[in-house]
mmCIF file of C-alpha atoms in Angstrom:
data_model
loop_
_atom_site.group_PDB
_atom_site.id
_atom_site.type_symbol
_atom_site.label_atom_id
_atom_site.label_comp_id
_atom_site.label_asym_id
_atom_site.label_seq_id
_atom_site.Cartn_x
_atom_site.Cartn_y
_atom_site.Cartn_z
ATOM 1 C CA MET N 507 -2.233 25.649 21.595
ATOM 2 C CA ASP N 508 -5.805 24.381 22.614
ATOM 3 C CA PRO N 509 -8.533 23.668 20.119
ATOM 4 C CA SER N 510 -10.475 26.161 22.192
ATOM 5 C CA ILE N 511 -8.074 28.948 21.228
ATOM 6 C CA ILE N 512 -8.310 27.916 17.660
ATOM 7 C CA GLU N 513 -12.105 28.113 17.937
ATOM 8 C CA PHE N 514 -11.883 31.702 19.446
ATOM 9 C CA ILE N 515 -9.851 32.789 16.569
ATOM 10 C CA GLY N 516 -12.179 31.063 13.830
ATOM 11 C CA GLU N 517 -15.185 32.637 15.316
ATOM 12 C CA LYS N 518 -14.210 35.882 13.784
ATOM 13 C CA CYS N 519 -15.362 34.647 10.453
ATOM 14 C CA MET N 520 -18.374 36.477 8.857
ATOM 15 C CA ILE N 521 -21.289 34.568 8.300
ATOM 16 C CA SER N 522 -24.779 35.596 7.115
ATOM 17 C CA ILE N 523 -27.891 35.281 9.280
ATOM 18 C CA ILE N 524 -31.714 36.062 9.060
ATOM 19 C CA PRO N 525 -32.705 37.896 12.231
ATOM 20 C CA ASN N 526 -36.208 37.746 13.381
ATOM 21 C CA PHE N 527 -35.943 41.111 15.187
ATOM 22 C CA SER N 528 -34.942 44.607 14.170
ATOM 23 C CA ASN N 529 -32.330 46.749 15.501
ATOM 24 C CA GLU N 530 -30.044 49.594 15.060
ATOM 25 C CA PRO N 531 -26.427 48.871 13.689
ATOM 26 C CA LEU N 532 -24.345 47.615 16.525
ATOM 27 C CA HIS N 533 -21.040 49.316 16.883
ATOM 28 C CA LEU N 534 -18.329 46.870 17.795
ATOM 29 C CA ILE N 535 -14.653 47.337 18.104
ATOM 30 C CA TYR N 536 -13.815 46.134 14.709
ATOM 31 C CA GLY N 537 -16.534 48.039 12.976
ATOM 32 C CA PRO N 538 -20.379 48.337 12.767
ATOM 33 C CA VAL N 539 -22.498 45.299 12.348
ATOM 34 C CA GLY N 540 -25.139 46.503 9.943
ATOM 35 C CA PRO N 541 -28.652 47.251 10.721
ATOM 36 C CA PHE N 542 -30.855 44.146 11.719
ATOM 37 C CA ARG N 543 -34.091 43.881 9.806
ATOM 38 C CA ALA N 544 -36.427 41.012 10.505
ATOM 39 C CA GLY N 545 -36.356 38.762 7.464
ATOM 40 C CA PHE N 546 -33.389 40.289 5.787
ATOM 41 C CA PRO N 547 -29.924 38.575 5.665
ATOM 42 C CA VAL N 548 -27.096 40.648 7.396
ATOM 43 C CA PHE N 549 -23.483 39.636 7.909
ATOM 44 C CA VAL N 550 -22.251 39.183 11.431
ATOM 45 C CA PRO N 551 -19.344 37.444 13.128
ATOM 46 C CA LEU N 552 -19.767 33.821 13.863
ATOM 47 C CA TRP N 553 -19.627 34.198 17.601
ATOM 48 C CA MET N 554 -22.451 36.692 17.408
ATOM 49 C CA ALA N 555 -24.489 34.255 14.968
ATOM 50 C CA THR N 556 -24.187 31.402 17.487
ATOM 51 C CA HIS N 557 -25.163 33.382 20.303
ATOM 52 C CA LEU N 558 -28.258 34.813 18.655
ATOM 53 C CA ARG N 559 -29.155 31.419 17.456
ATOM 54 C CA LYS N 560 -28.965 29.918 20.985
ATOM 55 C CA GLN N 561 -31.298 32.674 22.056
ATOM 56 C CA GLN N 562 -33.608 31.741 19.026
ATOM 57 C CA LYS N 563 -33.433 35.188 17.666
ATOM 58 C CA CYS N 564 -32.144 34.386 14.131
ATOM 59 C CA ARG N 565 -31.672 31.556 11.601
ATOM 60 C CA ILE N 566 -28.098 30.891 10.200
ATOM 61 C CA VAL N 567 -27.631 30.746 6.491
ATOM 62 C CA PRO N 568 -24.802 28.182 5.837
ATOM 63 C CA PRO N 569 -21.858 29.604 3.698
ATOM 64 C CA GLU N 570 -21.792 29.035 0.034
ATOM 65 C CA TRP N 571 -19.123 26.500 0.302
ATOM 66 C CA MET N 572 -21.025 24.389 2.693
ATOM 67 C CA ASP N 573 -22.685 22.688 -0.141
ATOM 68 C CA MET N 574 -22.462 18.897 -0.907
ATOM 69 C CA ASP N 575 -21.195 19.220 -4.477
ATOM 70 C CA ILE N 576 -18.674 21.943 -3.801
ATOM 71 C CA LEU N 577 -17.297 19.766 -0.776
ATOM 72 C CA GLU N 578 -17.139 16.628 -3.019
ATOM 73 C CA GLU N 579 -15.201 18.481 -5.512
ATOM 74 C CA ILE N 580 -12.728 19.783 -2.938
ATOM 75 C CA LYS N 581 -12.214 16.314 -1.576
ATOM 76 C CA GLU N 582 -11.488 14.949 -5.103
ATOM 77 C CA GLU N 583 -8.975 17.875 -5.701
ATOM 78 C CA GLU N 584 -7.345 17.051 -2.430
ATOM 79 C CA LYS N 585 -7.043 13.475 -3.155
ATOM 80 C CA ARG N 586 -5.430 14.106 -6.476
ATOM 81 C CA SER N 587 -2.998 16.909 -5.809
ATOM 82 C CA LYS N 588 0.290 16.396 -4.168
ATOM 83 C CA PHE N 589 0.147 19.829 -2.323
ATOM 84 C CA PHE N 590 -2.391 21.246 -0.256
ATOM 85 C CA THR N 591 -5.311 22.951 -1.840
ATOM 86 C CA LYS N 592 -6.658 26.346 -0.809
ATOM 87 C CA MET N 593 -9.558 25.779 1.428
ATOM 88 C CA PRO N 594 -12.813 27.966 0.806
ATOM 89 C CA CYS N 595 -12.345 29.498 4.296
ATOM 90 C CA GLU N 596 -9.500 29.668 6.446
ATOM 91 C CA HIS N 597 -11.309 28.127 9.304
ATOM 92 C CA TYR N 598 -13.435 25.602 7.676
ATOM 93 C CA MET N 599 -13.414 23.223 10.453
ATOM 94 C CA VAL N 600 -14.373 25.564 13.188
ATOM 95 C CA VAL N 601 -17.146 27.210 11.187
ATOM 96 C CA ALA N 602 -18.430 23.672 10.224
ATOM 97 C CA GLN N 603 -18.257 22.514 13.907
ATOM 98 C CA LEU N 604 -19.985 25.557 15.437
ATOM 99 C CA VAL N 605 -22.647 25.854 12.799
ATOM 100 C CA MET N 606 -23.604 22.161 12.829
ATOM 101 C CA SER N 607 -23.604 22.089 16.609
ATOM 102 C CA THR N 608 -25.750 24.987 17.290
ATOM 103 C CA ALA N 609 -28.085 25.003 14.226
ATOM 104 C CA PRO N 610 -28.198 21.563 12.642
ATOM 105 C CA ASP N 611 -31.726 22.225 11.173
ATOM 106 C CA ASP N 612 -30.650 25.268 9.293
ATOM 107 C CA VAL N 613 -28.117 23.283 7.212
ATOM 108 C CA PRO N 614 -29.562 20.972 4.669
ATOM 109 C CA ARG N 615 -28.079 17.332 4.747
ATOM 110 C CA CYS N 616 -26.183 18.048 8.001
ATOM 111 C CA GLU N 617 -24.887 14.583 8.562
ATOM 112 C CA GLU N 618 -23.487 14.016 5.093
ATOM 113 C CA LEU N 619 -21.735 17.390 5.296
ATOM 114 C CA ARG N 620 -20.078 16.697 8.433
ATOM 115 C CA THR N 621 -18.743 13.343 7.018
ATOM 116 C CA VAL N 622 -17.389 14.882 3.912
ATOM 117 C CA ILE N 623 -15.751 17.773 5.813
ATOM 118 C CA LYS N 624 -14.242 15.195 8.447
ATOM 119 C CA ASP N 625 -12.964 13.123 5.399
ATOM 120 C CA ILE N 626 -11.261 16.267 3.872
ATOM 121 C CA PHE N 627 -9.675 16.982 7.190
ATOM 122 C CA ASP N 628 -8.388 13.466 7.365
ATOM 123 C CA ILE N 629 -6.893 13.494 3.875
ATOM 124 C CA ARG N 630 -5.087 16.790 4.531
ATOM 125 C CA GLU N 631 -3.844 15.453 7.949
ATOM 126 C CA SER N 632 -2.415 12.331 6.545
ATOM 127 C CA LYS N 633 -0.768 14.337 3.668
ATOM 128 C CA LEU N 634 0.864 16.462 6.380
ATOM 129 C CA ARG N 635 2.156 13.503 8.303
ATOM 130 C CA THR N 636 3.683 12.011 5.125
ATOM 131 C CA SER N 637 5.251 15.324 4.079
ATOM 132 C CA ILE N 638 6.826 15.621 7.621
ATOM 133 C CA ASP N 639 8.154 12.148 7.382
ATOM 134 C CA ALA N 640 9.748 12.955 3.938
ATOM 135 C CA PHE N 641 11.239 16.136 5.336
ATOM 136 C CA ILE N 642 12.802 14.455 8.304
ATOM 137 C CA LYS N 643 14.219 11.549 6.302
ATOM 138 C CA GLY N 644 15.376 13.780 3.507
ATOM 139 C CA GLU N 645 17.624 15.972 5.725
ATOM 140 C CA GLY N 646 16.224 18.975 4.537
ATOM 141 C CA THR N 647 16.904 22.195 6.336
ATOM 142 C CA TYR N 648 13.396 23.919 6.099
ATOM 143 C CA ALA N 649 10.181 23.050 4.517
ATOM 144 C CA LYS N 650 7.507 25.237 3.255
ATOM 145 C CA LEU N 651 3.926 24.173 3.177
ATOM 146 C CA ASP N 652 1.076 26.303 1.845
ATOM 147 C CA ASN N 653 -2.554 26.551 2.595
ATOM 148 C CA LEU N 654 -2.574 24.690 5.923
ATOM 149 C CA THR N 655 -5.078 25.744 8.458
ATOM 150 C CA LEU N 656 -4.678 26.215 12.256
ATOM 151 C CA LEU N 657 -6.431 23.052 13.182
ATOM 152 C CA GLU N 658 -4.211 20.783 11.010
ATOM 153 C CA ILE N 659 -1.029 22.482 12.370
ATOM 154 C CA HIS N 660 -2.362 21.922 15.894
ATOM 155 C CA SER N 661 -2.389 18.296 15.374
ATOM 156 C CA VAL N 662 1.332 18.266 14.955
ATOM 157 C CA ARG N 663 2.186 20.661 17.676
ATOM 158 C CA PRO N 664 4.176 20.510 20.037
ATOM 159 C CA ILE N 665 5.455 17.012 19.094
ATOM 160 C CA LEU N 666 6.968 18.166 15.742
ATOM 161 C CA PRO N 667 9.373 21.146 17.022
ATOM 162 C CA TYR N 668 10.400 18.980 19.969
ATOM 163 C CA SER N 669 11.379 16.191 17.999
ATOM 164 C CA LEU N 670 13.250 18.202 15.530
ATOM 165 C CA ASP N 671 15.076 19.676 18.471
ATOM 166 C CA HIS N 672 16.225 16.397 19.687
ATOM 167 C CA ILE N 673 17.173 15.158 16.203
ATOM 168 C CA ALA N 674 19.189 18.290 15.741
ATOM 169 C CA ARG N 675 20.973 17.840 19.137
ATOM 170 C CA TYR N 676 22.119 14.345 18.195
ATOM 171 C CA GLN N 677 23.187 15.533 14.742
ATOM 172 C CA ARG N 678 25.184 18.119 16.407
ATOM 173 C CA THR N 679 27.027 15.678 18.760
ATOM 174 C CA ALA N 680 27.613 13.339 15.965
ATOM 175 C CA THR N 681 29.140 15.698 13.694
ATOM 176 C CA ALA N 682 31.008 17.475 16.453
ATOM 177 C CA SER N 683 32.728 14.352 17.586
ATOM 178 C CA GLN N 684 33.583 13.372 13.946
ATOM 179 C CA ARG N 685 35.113 16.870 13.456
ATOM 180 C CA ASP N 686 37.055 16.793 16.529
ATOM 181 C CA THR N 687 38.681 13.607 16.221
ATOM 182 C CA SER N 688 39.726 14.301 12.506
ATOM 183 C CA MET N 689 41.099 17.626 13.902
ATOM 184 C CA LEU N 690 42.838 15.741 16.607
ATOM 185 C CA SER N 691 44.503 13.278 14.320
ATOM 186 C CA ALA N 692 45.589 16.070 11.759
ATOM 187 C CA SER N 693 47.009 18.525 14.274
ATOM 188 C CA MET N 694 50.097 17.769 16.245
ATOM 189 C CA ALA N 695 49.174 19.630 19.413
ATOM 190 C CA GLY N 696 47.273 16.977 20.981
ATOM 191 C CA SER N 697 43.781 17.096 22.630
ATOM 192 C CA SER N 698 43.675 20.868 23.449
ATOM 193 C CA SER N 699 40.674 22.100 21.802
ATOM 194 C CA GLY N 700 38.778 18.889 21.135
ATOM 195 C CA PRO N 701 37.081 18.055 24.506
ATOM 196 C CA ASN N 702 36.423 21.856 25.199
ATOM 197 C CA SER N 703 34.312 22.380 22.152
ATOM 198 C CA ASN N 704 32.591 19.078 22.714
ATOM 199 C CA SER N 705 31.488 20.008 26.138
ATOM 200 C CA LEU N 706 30.226 23.445 24.772
ATOM 201 C CA PHE N 707 27.927 21.569 22.507
ATOM 202 C CA SER N 708 26.643 18.925 24.909
ATOM 203 C CA GLN N 709 25.603 21.601 27.276
ATOM 204 C CA MET F 349 4.868 19.964 29.619
ATOM 205 C CA ASN F 350 8.278 21.388 30.218
ATOM 206 C CA GLY F 351 10.126 17.934 29.901
ATOM 207 C CA MET F 352 10.083 17.863 26.201
ATOM 208 C CA ASN F 353 12.319 20.646 25.194
ATOM 209 C CA TYR F 354 14.946 19.014 26.996
ATOM 210 C CA PHE F 355 18.148 21.015 27.408
ATOM 211 C CA PRO F 356 19.828 19.172 30.303
ATOM 212 C CA ASN F 357 21.186 21.436 33.046
ATOM 213 C CA TYR F 358 22.836 20.627 36.261
ATOM 214 C CA TYR F 359 19.515 20.119 38.166
ATOM 215 C CA SER F 360 17.499 18.151 35.562
ATOM 216 C CA ILE F 361 16.554 14.768 37.165
ATOM 217 C CA GLU F 362 16.793 12.928 34.035
ATOM 218 C CA ASP F 363 20.224 14.145 33.382
ATOM 219 C CA ILE F 364 21.236 12.945 36.833
ATOM 220 C CA PHE F 365 19.762 9.683 36.143
ATOM 221 C CA VAL F 366 21.679 9.317 32.779
ATOM 222 C CA THR F 367 25.100 10.445 34.226
ATOM 223 C CA GLN F 368 24.629 7.831 37.185
ATOM 224 C CA GLU F 369 24.796 5.100 34.844
ATOM 225 C CA LYS F 370 28.008 2.958 35.104
ATOM 226 C CA VAL F 371 30.559 2.581 32.441
ATOM 227 C CA GLU F 372 33.282 0.136 32.283
ATOM 228 C CA CYS F 373 36.854 1.715 32.115
ATOM 229 C CA ARG F 374 40.263 0.199 31.892
ATOM 230 C CA VAL F 375 42.764 1.630 33.959
ATOM 231 C CA ASN F 376 45.896 2.813 32.238
ATOM 232 C CA THR F 377 48.353 3.983 34.611
ATOM 233 C CA LYS F 378 48.965 3.150 38.323
ATOM 234 C CA LEU F 379 46.739 5.374 40.465
ATOM 235 C CA GLN F 380 47.923 5.681 44.016
ATOM 236 C CA ARG F 381 45.452 5.532 46.723
ATOM 237 C CA MET F 382 42.458 5.231 44.265
ATOM 238 C CA GLY F 383 41.880 1.622 45.147
ATOM 239 C CA PHE F 384 38.529 2.464 46.650
ATOM 240 C CA LEU F 385 36.955 2.913 43.398
ATOM 241 C CA ASP F 386 37.269 -0.789 42.687
ATOM 242 C CA SER F 387 35.083 -2.665 45.041
ATOM 243 C CA GLY F 388 37.004 -5.894 44.854
ATOM 244 C CA ALA F 389 40.500 -4.412 45.163
ATOM 245 C CA GLU F 390 43.183 -5.868 47.238
ATOM 246 C CA SER F 391 45.473 -3.157 47.381
ATOM 247 C CA ASP F 392 45.231 0.549 47.996
ATOM 248 C CA ASP F 393 46.484 1.555 44.612
ATOM 249 C CA LEU F 394 44.783 0.939 41.125
ATOM 250 C CA GLU F 395 46.882 -1.287 38.979
ATOM 251 C CA PRO F 396 46.957 -0.770 35.272
ATOM 252 C CA GLY F 397 44.808 -3.190 33.217
ATOM 253 C CA LYS F 398 42.203 -3.667 35.873
ATOM 254 C CA THR F 399 38.590 -2.737 34.831
ATOM 255 C CA VAL F 400 36.427 -0.767 37.089
ATOM 256 C CA ASN F 401 32.763 0.397 36.752
ATOM 257 C CA LEU F 402 32.619 4.070 37.281
ATOM 258 C CA PRO F 403 29.490 6.411 37.018
ATOM 259 C CA LEU F 404 29.451 8.442 33.939
ATOM 260 C CA TRP F 405 29.415 11.717 35.842
ATOM 261 C CA TYR F 406 32.992 10.937 37.124
ATOM 262 C CA ILE F 407 34.303 10.120 33.611
ATOM 263 C CA LYS F 408 32.733 13.058 31.710
ATOM 264 C CA GLU F 409 34.752 15.582 33.525
ATOM 265 C CA LEU F 410 38.061 14.301 32.456
ATOM 266 C CA LYS F 411 39.523 14.857 29.012
ATOM 267 C CA VAL F 412 38.653 12.398 26.223
ATOM 268 C CA ASN F 413 42.129 10.961 25.647
ATOM 269 C CA ASN F 414 43.202 11.246 29.155
ATOM 270 C CA ALA F 415 45.920 8.934 30.395
ATOM 271 C CA TYR F 416 44.160 7.272 33.327
ATOM 272 C CA PHE F 417 41.262 5.505 31.963
ATOM 273 C CA THR F 418 40.117 4.135 28.853
ATOM 274 C CA VAL F 419 36.186 3.974 28.503
ATOM 275 C CA ALA F 420 34.886 0.845 26.962
ATOM 276 C CA VAL F 421 31.696 1.450 24.902
ATOM 277 C CA PRO F 422 28.772 -0.632 26.231
ATOM 278 C CA ASP F 423 27.541 -3.360 24.062
ATOM 279 C CA ILE F 424 24.163 -1.900 23.375
ATOM 280 C CA TYR F 425 25.846 0.606 20.840
ATOM 281 C CA ARG F 426 27.905 -1.993 19.153
ATOM 282 C CA ASN F 427 27.742 -4.883 16.692
ATOM 283 C CA VAL F 428 24.738 -6.923 17.072
ATOM 284 C CA HIS F 429 22.509 -4.318 18.440
ATOM 285 C CA LYS F 430 23.779 -1.735 15.874
ATOM 286 C CA ALA F 431 22.807 -4.020 13.093
ATOM 287 C CA VAL F 432 19.255 -4.665 14.604
ATOM 288 C CA CYS F 433 18.815 -0.939 15.156
ATOM 289 C CA GLU F 434 19.457 -0.289 11.469
ATOM 290 C CA ALA F 435 17.584 -3.223 10.127
ATOM 291 C CA GLU F 436 14.343 -2.953 12.387
ATOM 292 C CA THR F 437 14.277 0.655 13.354
ATOM 293 C CA THR F 438 10.570 0.933 14.154
ATOM 294 C CA HIS F 439 10.035 -2.324 15.871
ATOM 295 C CA ILE F 440 13.113 -2.370 18.108
ATOM 296 C CA GLU F 441 12.378 -1.927 21.726
ATOM 297 C CA LEU F 442 14.812 0.705 22.736
ATOM 298 C CA GLY F 443 13.230 0.868 26.176
ATOM 299 C CA ARG F 444 14.292 -2.560 26.900
ATOM 300 C CA LEU F 445 17.850 -2.055 25.771
ATOM 301 C CA HIS F 446 18.310 0.925 27.932
ATOM 302 C CA PRO F 447 15.765 3.418 29.348
ATOM 303 C CA TYR F 448 17.902 6.318 28.389
ATOM 304 C CA PHE F 449 19.256 5.253 25.228
ATOM 305 C CA TYR F 450 19.611 8.389 23.413
ATOM 306 C CA GLU F 451 20.802 10.544 26.187
ATOM 307 C CA PHE F 452 23.351 8.047 27.359
ATOM 308 C CA GLY F 453 24.688 7.422 23.755
ATOM 309 C CA ARG F 454 25.113 11.204 23.400
ATOM 310 C CA TYR F 455 27.260 11.317 26.525
ATOM 311 C CA LEU F 456 29.415 8.380 25.236
ATOM 312 C CA THR F 457 29.802 9.763 21.644
ATOM 313 C CA PRO F 458 33.195 11.425 22.270
ATOM 314 C CA TYR F 459 34.721 8.201 23.729
ATOM 315 C CA ASP F 460 34.003 6.179 20.651
ATOM 316 C CA ARG F 461 36.832 6.006 18.133
ATOM 317 C CA ASN F 462 34.765 4.737 15.329
ATOM 318 C CA HIS F 463 32.160 7.329 15.473
ATOM 319 C CA VAL F 464 29.470 4.814 15.564
ATOM 320 C CA ILE F 465 27.205 5.927 18.450
ATOM 321 C CA GLY F 466 26.638 9.445 17.338
ATOM 322 C CA ARG F 467 25.475 8.245 13.847
ATOM 323 C CA ILE F 468 23.297 5.394 15.340
ATOM 324 C CA ILE F 469 21.313 7.494 17.686
ATOM 325 C CA PHE F 470 20.700 10.255 15.168
ATOM 326 C CA GLU F 471 19.590 7.751 12.527
ATOM 327 C CA THR F 472 17.395 5.754 14.907
ATOM 328 C CA LEU F 473 15.626 8.837 16.009
ATOM 329 C CA ARG F 474 15.013 10.134 12.677
ATOM 330 C CA GLN F 475 13.379 6.858 11.641
ATOM 331 C CA ARG F 476 11.276 6.568 14.682
ATOM 332 C CA VAL F 477 9.756 9.828 14.739
ATOM 333 C CA ARG F 478 7.200 8.952 12.047
ATOM 334 C CA HIS F 479 6.328 5.817 13.922
ATOM 335 C CA LEU F 480 5.912 7.978 17.036
ATOM 336 C CA LEU F 481 3.508 10.296 15.373
ATOM 337 C CA ASP F 482 1.358 7.349 14.191
ATOM 338 C CA ILE F 483 1.148 5.707 17.405
ATOM 339 C CA SER F 484 0.384 8.796 19.412
ATOM 340 C CA LYS F 485 -2.791 9.057 17.187
ATOM 341 C CA SER F 486 -4.129 5.745 18.649
ATOM 342 C CA ASP F 487 -5.333 5.405 22.088
ATOM 343 C CA GLY F 488 -2.175 5.812 24.146
ATOM 344 C CA GLN F 489 -2.300 3.510 26.998
ATOM 345 C CA ALA F 490 -2.138 0.148 25.344
ATOM 346 C CA ALA F 491 0.360 1.148 22.698
ATOM 347 C CA LYS F 492 3.009 2.449 25.283
ATOM 348 C CA ALA F 493 3.148 -0.565 27.227
ATOM 349 C CA GLU F 494 3.767 -2.723 24.050
ATOM 350 C CA HIS F 495 6.394 -0.695 22.494
ATOM 351 C CA ARG F 496 8.721 0.112 25.333
ATOM 352 C CA LEU F 497 9.967 3.426 24.207
ATOM 353 C CA ASP F 498 13.061 5.228 25.391
ATOM 354 C CA ASN F 499 12.739 8.185 27.839
ATOM 355 C CA ILE F 500 12.945 10.813 25.268
ATOM 356 C CA GLU F 501 10.510 8.962 22.957
ATOM 357 C CA ALA F 502 7.956 8.559 25.803
ATOM 358 C CA LYS F 503 7.787 12.141 26.392
ATOM 359 C CA LEU F 504 7.157 12.897 22.789
ATOM 360 C CA HIS F 505 4.576 10.181 22.741
ATOM 361 C CA GLU F 506 2.821 11.776 25.729
ATOM 362 C CA ALA F 507 2.644 15.135 24.058
ATOM 363 C CA GLY F 508 1.234 13.572 20.870
ATOM 364 C CA VAL F 509 -1.345 11.658 23.025
ATOM 365 C CA ARG F 510 -2.360 14.905 24.772
ATOM 366 C CA THR F 511 -2.651 16.725 21.788
ATOM 367 C CA ASN F 512 -4.966 14.143 20.193
ATOM 368 C CA SER F 513 -7.172 13.845 23.239
ATOM 369 C CA GLN F 514 -7.745 17.621 23.345
ATOM 370 C CA TYR F 515 -8.524 17.413 19.662
ATOM 371 C CA ILE F 516 -11.052 14.758 20.175
ATOM 372 C CA GLU F 517 -12.600 16.460 23.287
ATOM 373 C CA TRP F 518 -13.043 19.639 21.095
ATOM 374 C CA LEU F 519 -14.741 17.743 18.348
ATOM 375 C CA GLN F 520 -17.286 16.132 20.722
ATOM 376 C CA MET F 521 -17.592 19.377 22.668
ATOM 377 C CA THR F 522 -17.190 17.436 25.911
ATOM 378 C CA GLY F 523 -13.994 19.356 27.220
ATOM 379 C CA ASN F 524 -13.862 22.723 28.602
ATOM 380 C CA LYS F 525 -16.582 22.529 31.164
ATOM 381 C CA ILE F 526 -15.826 24.690 34.185
ATOM 382 C CA ARG F 527 -14.809 22.277 36.998
ATOM 383 C CA THR F 528 -14.486 23.049 40.803
ATOM 384 C CA SER F 529 -10.852 23.383 41.636
ATOM 385 C CA GLU F 530 -9.121 20.870 43.809
ATOM 386 C CA LEU F 531 -8.612 23.183 46.685
ATOM 387 C CA VAL F 532 -12.170 23.992 46.917
ATOM 388 C CA GLU F 533 -13.225 20.304 46.693
ATOM 389 C CA GLU F 534 -10.815 19.377 49.448
ATOM 390 C CA HIS F 535 -12.198 22.236 51.690
ATOM 391 C CA GLN F 536 -15.749 21.218 51.142
ATOM 392 C CA LYS F 537 -14.850 17.576 52.083
ATOM 393 C CA LYS F 538 -13.195 18.750 55.201
ATOM 394 C CA ARG F 539 -16.230 20.899 56.167
ATOM 395 C CA ARG F 540 -18.641 17.973 55.540
ATOM 396 C CA ARG F 541 -16.449 15.812 57.693
ATOM 397 C CA ALA F 542 -16.376 18.492 60.419
ATOM 398 C CA ASP F 543 -20.170 18.818 60.306
ATOM 399 C CA ARG F 544 -20.748 15.134 60.459
ATOM 400 C CA SER F 545 -18.584 14.666 63.499
ATOM 401 C CA ASP F 546 -20.369 17.662 65.027
ATOM 402 C CA ASP F 547 -23.519 15.973 64.618
ATOM 403 C CA GLU F 548 -22.252 12.639 66.058
ATOM 404 C CA GLY F 549 -20.854 14.381 69.033
ATOM 405 C CA ASP F 550 -24.234 15.962 69.889
ATOM 406 C CA ALA F 551 -25.902 12.620 69.301
ATOM 407 C CA LEU F 552 -24.040 10.930 71.872
ATOM 408 C CA PRO F 553 -25.187 12.838 75.026
ATOM 409 C CA ASN F 554 -28.815 12.840 73.710
ATOM 410 C CA SER F 555 -28.712 8.924 73.277
ATOM 411 C CA LYS F 556 -27.282 8.668 76.861
ATOM 412 C CA ARG F 557 -30.109 10.950 78.102
ATOM 413 C CA ALA F 558 -32.679 8.738 76.290
ATOM 414 C CA THR F 559 -31.487 5.490 78.041
ATOM 415 C CA LEU F 560 -31.220 7.271 81.325
#
């Protein structure tokens, strides 16, 4: 799972732009993108917005949640709560990264916003690590986490499922051997079934 | 990439390494003509009571309580090391104890009457996963040399480092440039070398003509 793939998925978010040209509505596969009129805001997918911005045909309007106070509040909420809070946009990191790299002038107080968003991301990531640790040490069989975004999940893949695989394998051999020898001592018929089921598990 | 979901099969190289490790076994009955197994043997037969070092692949095919050999569990899974494992789980250097600590222990688990090994490897890995996650976030190279991880852990660590570097590359937007493929580069180098040697070949008769 590449970050570039996550970016591709996140680019589908709609964002509002102010074009400086006029055009008929474009008919894309997932629906028409409204008529472009110079000077009037219109909603387009993010990939189209960055594309137009690079050709200097529009101006990007930052989404409502990209505001200093709202983000500070979200950060405080995240620090306080034990669980993950719902983020304003499913792909907040991707949107922030793309908007601020292609159009830093369109966003007021760009650098501070970048810092705050990075802080929020770091807080969530460390919360994720702590909950993984608690899950592994607590011998649970499954865990459920709400409101995680793709990029945060990416930071623990693929190391998490593989390490859980290994832990499960060793757990199986440990319990199998324990069970087998208790079976052997209980039964009178010697070592008939023990080693066979053991080899099944180890392969 | 495919080394991390490790389900050992007959051809997997790590599995071959692990099963090549020698284990100490005590001979229980007299085995005729098997003296070649013991390198310092005087007679053709293996006498009961001798200890031989046999590779694991030889032993694991026999039944667990077979009448011929008793497997002695290596020291790294016993007593002192077991206590150290439990006390200092994250700081212990498993790579130095044995490069294939977990897998070797897994193969030896059925031979251990006290059920110690299975539990040790399971508990140790559980405790160390968090530590692995943390150190894979740092810069990778220096940390790996210091901590001397076991083979399984080293692969997990590598995966973590790779994920981290991909993420950082994306953040700085430096990754993802289209690069020339290796085959094309090699081909271009060869062509340049061929052109250069052609030029030198032409230059030689010219210079001879000049001196003449």
